[in-house]
mmCIF file of C-alpha atoms in Angstrom:
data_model
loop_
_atom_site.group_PDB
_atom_site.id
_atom_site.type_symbol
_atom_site.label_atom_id
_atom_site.label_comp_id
_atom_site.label_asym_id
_atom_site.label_seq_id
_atom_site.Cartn_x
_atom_site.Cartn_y
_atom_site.Cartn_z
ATOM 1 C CA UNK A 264 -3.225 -25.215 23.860
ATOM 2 C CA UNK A 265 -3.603 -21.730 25.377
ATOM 3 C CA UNK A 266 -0.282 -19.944 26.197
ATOM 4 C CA UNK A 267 0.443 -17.922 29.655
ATOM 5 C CA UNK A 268 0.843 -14.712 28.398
ATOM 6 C CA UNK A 269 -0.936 -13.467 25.279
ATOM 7 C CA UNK A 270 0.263 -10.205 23.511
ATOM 8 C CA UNK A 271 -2.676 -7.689 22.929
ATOM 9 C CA UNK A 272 -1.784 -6.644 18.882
ATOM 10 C CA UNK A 273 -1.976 -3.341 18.192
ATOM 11 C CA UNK A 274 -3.721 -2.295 15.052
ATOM 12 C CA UNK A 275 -3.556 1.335 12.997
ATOM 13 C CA UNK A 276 -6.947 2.220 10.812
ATOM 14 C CA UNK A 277 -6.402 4.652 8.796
ATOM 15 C CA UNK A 278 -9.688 5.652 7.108
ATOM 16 C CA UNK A 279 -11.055 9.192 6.211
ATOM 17 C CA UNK A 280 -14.777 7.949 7.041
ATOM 18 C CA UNK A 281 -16.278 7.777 10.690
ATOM 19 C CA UNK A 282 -18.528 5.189 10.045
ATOM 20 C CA UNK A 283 -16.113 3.108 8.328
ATOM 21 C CA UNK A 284 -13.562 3.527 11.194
ATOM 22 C CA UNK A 285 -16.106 3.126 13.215
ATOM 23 C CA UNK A 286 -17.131 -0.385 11.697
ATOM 24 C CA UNK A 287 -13.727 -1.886 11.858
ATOM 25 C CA UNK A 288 -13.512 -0.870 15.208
ATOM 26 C CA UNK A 289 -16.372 -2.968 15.894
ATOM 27 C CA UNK A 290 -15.052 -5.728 13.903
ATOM 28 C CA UNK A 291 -11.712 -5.987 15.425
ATOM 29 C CA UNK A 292 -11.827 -4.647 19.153
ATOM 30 C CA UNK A 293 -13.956 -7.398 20.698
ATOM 31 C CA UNK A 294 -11.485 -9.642 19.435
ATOM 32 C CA UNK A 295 -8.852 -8.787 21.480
ATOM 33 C CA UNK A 296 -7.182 -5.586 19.222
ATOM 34 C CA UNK A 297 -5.786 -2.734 20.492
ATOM 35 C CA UNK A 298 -7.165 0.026 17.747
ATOM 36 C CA UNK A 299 -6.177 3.109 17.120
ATOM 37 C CA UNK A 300 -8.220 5.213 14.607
ATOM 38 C CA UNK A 301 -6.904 7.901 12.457
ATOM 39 C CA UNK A 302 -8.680 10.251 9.626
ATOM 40 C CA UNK A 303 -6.101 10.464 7.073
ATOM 41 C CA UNK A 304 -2.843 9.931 5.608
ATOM 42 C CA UNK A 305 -0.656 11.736 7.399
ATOM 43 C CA UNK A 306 -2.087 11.838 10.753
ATOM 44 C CA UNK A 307 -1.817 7.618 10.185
ATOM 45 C CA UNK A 308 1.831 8.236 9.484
ATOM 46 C CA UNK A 309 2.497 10.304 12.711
ATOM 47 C CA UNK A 310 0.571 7.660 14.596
ATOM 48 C CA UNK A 311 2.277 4.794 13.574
ATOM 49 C CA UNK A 312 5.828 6.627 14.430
ATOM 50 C CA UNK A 313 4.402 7.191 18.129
ATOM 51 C CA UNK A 314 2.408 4.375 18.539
ATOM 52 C CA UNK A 315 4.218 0.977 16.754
ATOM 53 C CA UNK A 316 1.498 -0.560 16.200
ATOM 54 C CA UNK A 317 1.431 -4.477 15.132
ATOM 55 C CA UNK A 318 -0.111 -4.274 11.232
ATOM 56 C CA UNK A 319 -1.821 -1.502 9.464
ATOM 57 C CA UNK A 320 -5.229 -1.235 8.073
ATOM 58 C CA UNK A 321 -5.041 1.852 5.739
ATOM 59 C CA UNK A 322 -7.908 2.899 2.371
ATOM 60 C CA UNK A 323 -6.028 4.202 -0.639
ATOM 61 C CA UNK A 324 -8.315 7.387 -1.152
ATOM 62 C CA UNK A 325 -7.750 10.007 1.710
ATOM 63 C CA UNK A 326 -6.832 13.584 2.407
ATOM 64 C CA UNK A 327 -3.390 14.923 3.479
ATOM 65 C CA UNK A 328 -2.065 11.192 1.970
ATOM 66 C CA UNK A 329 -3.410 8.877 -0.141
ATOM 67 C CA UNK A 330 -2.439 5.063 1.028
ATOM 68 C CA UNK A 331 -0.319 4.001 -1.390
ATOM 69 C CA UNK A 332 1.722 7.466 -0.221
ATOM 70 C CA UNK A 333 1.616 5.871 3.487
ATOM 71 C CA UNK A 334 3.071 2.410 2.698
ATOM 72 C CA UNK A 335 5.354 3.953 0.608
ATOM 73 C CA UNK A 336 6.745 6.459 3.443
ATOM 74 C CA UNK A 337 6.570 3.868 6.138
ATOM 75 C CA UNK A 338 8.596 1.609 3.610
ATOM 76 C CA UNK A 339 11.085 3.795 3.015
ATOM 77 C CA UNK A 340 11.791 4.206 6.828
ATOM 78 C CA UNK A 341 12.321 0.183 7.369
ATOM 79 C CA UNK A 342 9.167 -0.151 8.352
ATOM 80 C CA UNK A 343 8.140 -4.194 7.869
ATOM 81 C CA UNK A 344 5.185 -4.712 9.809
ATOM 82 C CA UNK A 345 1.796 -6.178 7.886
ATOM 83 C CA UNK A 346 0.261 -3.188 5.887
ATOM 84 C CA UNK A 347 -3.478 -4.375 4.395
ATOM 85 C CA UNK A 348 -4.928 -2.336 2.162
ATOM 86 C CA UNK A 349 -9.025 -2.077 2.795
ATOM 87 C CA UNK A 350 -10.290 0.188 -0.169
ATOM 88 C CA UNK A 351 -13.506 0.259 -2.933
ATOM 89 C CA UNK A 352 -10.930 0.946 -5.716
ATOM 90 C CA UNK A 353 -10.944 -2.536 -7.472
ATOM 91 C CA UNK A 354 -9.504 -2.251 -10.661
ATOM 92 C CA UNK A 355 -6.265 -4.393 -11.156
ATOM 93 C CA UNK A 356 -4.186 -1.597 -11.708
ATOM 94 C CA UNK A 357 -5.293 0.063 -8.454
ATOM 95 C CA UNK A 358 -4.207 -3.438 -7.231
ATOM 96 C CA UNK A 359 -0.729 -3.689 -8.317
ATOM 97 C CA UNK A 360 -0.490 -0.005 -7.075
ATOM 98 C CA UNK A 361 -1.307 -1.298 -3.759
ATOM 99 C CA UNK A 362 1.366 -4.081 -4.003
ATOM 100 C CA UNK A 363 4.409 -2.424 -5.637
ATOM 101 C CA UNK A 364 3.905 0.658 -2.768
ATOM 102 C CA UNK A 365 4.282 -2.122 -0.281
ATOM 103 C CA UNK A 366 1.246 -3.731 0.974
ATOM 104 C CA UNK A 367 0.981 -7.011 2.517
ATOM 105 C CA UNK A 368 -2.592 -7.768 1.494
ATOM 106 C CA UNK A 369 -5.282 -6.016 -0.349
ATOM 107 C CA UNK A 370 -9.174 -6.523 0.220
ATOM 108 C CA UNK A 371 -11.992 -4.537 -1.692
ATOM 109 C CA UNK A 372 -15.004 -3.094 -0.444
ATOM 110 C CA UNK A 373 -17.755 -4.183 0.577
ATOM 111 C CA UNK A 374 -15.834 -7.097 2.813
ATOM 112 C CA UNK A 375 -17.167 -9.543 4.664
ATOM 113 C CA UNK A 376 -15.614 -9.347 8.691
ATOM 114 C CA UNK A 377 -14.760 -12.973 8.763
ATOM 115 C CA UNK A 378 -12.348 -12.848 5.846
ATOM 116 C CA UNK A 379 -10.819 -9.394 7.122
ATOM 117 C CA UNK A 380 -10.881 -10.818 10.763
ATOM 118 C CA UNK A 381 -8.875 -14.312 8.989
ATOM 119 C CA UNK A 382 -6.308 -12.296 6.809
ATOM 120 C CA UNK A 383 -5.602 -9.834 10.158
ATOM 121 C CA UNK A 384 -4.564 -13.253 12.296
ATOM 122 C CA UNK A 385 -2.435 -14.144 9.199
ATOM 123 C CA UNK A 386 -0.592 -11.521 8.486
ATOM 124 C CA UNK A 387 -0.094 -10.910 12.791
ATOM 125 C CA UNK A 388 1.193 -14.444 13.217
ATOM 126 C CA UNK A 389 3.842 -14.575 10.205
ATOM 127 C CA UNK A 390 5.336 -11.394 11.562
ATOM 128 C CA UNK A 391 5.474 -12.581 15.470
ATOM 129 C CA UNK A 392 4.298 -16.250 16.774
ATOM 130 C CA UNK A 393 3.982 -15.074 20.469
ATOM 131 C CA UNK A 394 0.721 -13.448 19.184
ATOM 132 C CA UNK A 395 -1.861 -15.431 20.200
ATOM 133 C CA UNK A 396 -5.567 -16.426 18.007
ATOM 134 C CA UNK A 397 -7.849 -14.010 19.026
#
């Protein structure tokens, strides 16, 4: 059943390495994603304040602010949309570290694009049903 309107989501990457952004770019644009790409911390901070994006894609380790500093900060400010965590630090601790500064969801590197592609639909339709599968 396809609806009459569809919303475009809006997704924030925050990631200090091209390629990287560049990847999830690739991953997530021809699905129907708006992305916007930012380099670190707190340029992903300012974006998000002029942009409002849908959900957040942010790494942990980055210059200017590390990710867990992000969530935290948008947190603080009320901020409730989906924030995913997309990072090689694996240990459990780094984990819960992700978790109690906010995040929604938290995937380790390498990924595989389907799973990413699944959890971004997710977290998108808890937070607002009018968006449509991509």
């Amino acid at each position: 059943m396809s609806k009459e309107k569809s919303v475009k989501p809006k997704i924030l990457v925050i990631e200090d390495d091209p390629d990287f952004r560049a990847c999830l770019e690739g991953i997530l644009a021809p699905r129907g994603f708006e992305i916007s790409l930012t380099k670190d911390g707190r340029e992903g901070i300012e974006r998000y304040r002029s942009w409002k994006p849908d959900l957040i894609i942010c790494d942990v380790v980055m210059p200017e602010a590390d990710g867990y500093e992000v969530c935290r900060t948008l947190r603080e400010e009320g901020v409730t949309i989906p924030f995913l965590f997309l990072t090689g630090k694996k240990r459990t601790r780094d984990v819960l570290l992700g978790y109690r500064s906010g995040a929604d969801d938290y995937i380790n590197k390498p990924f595989d694009g389907h799973v990413l592609f699944e959890k971004v639909k997710v977290l998108l339709a808890r937070q607002n049903p009018l968006i449509t599968d991509s």
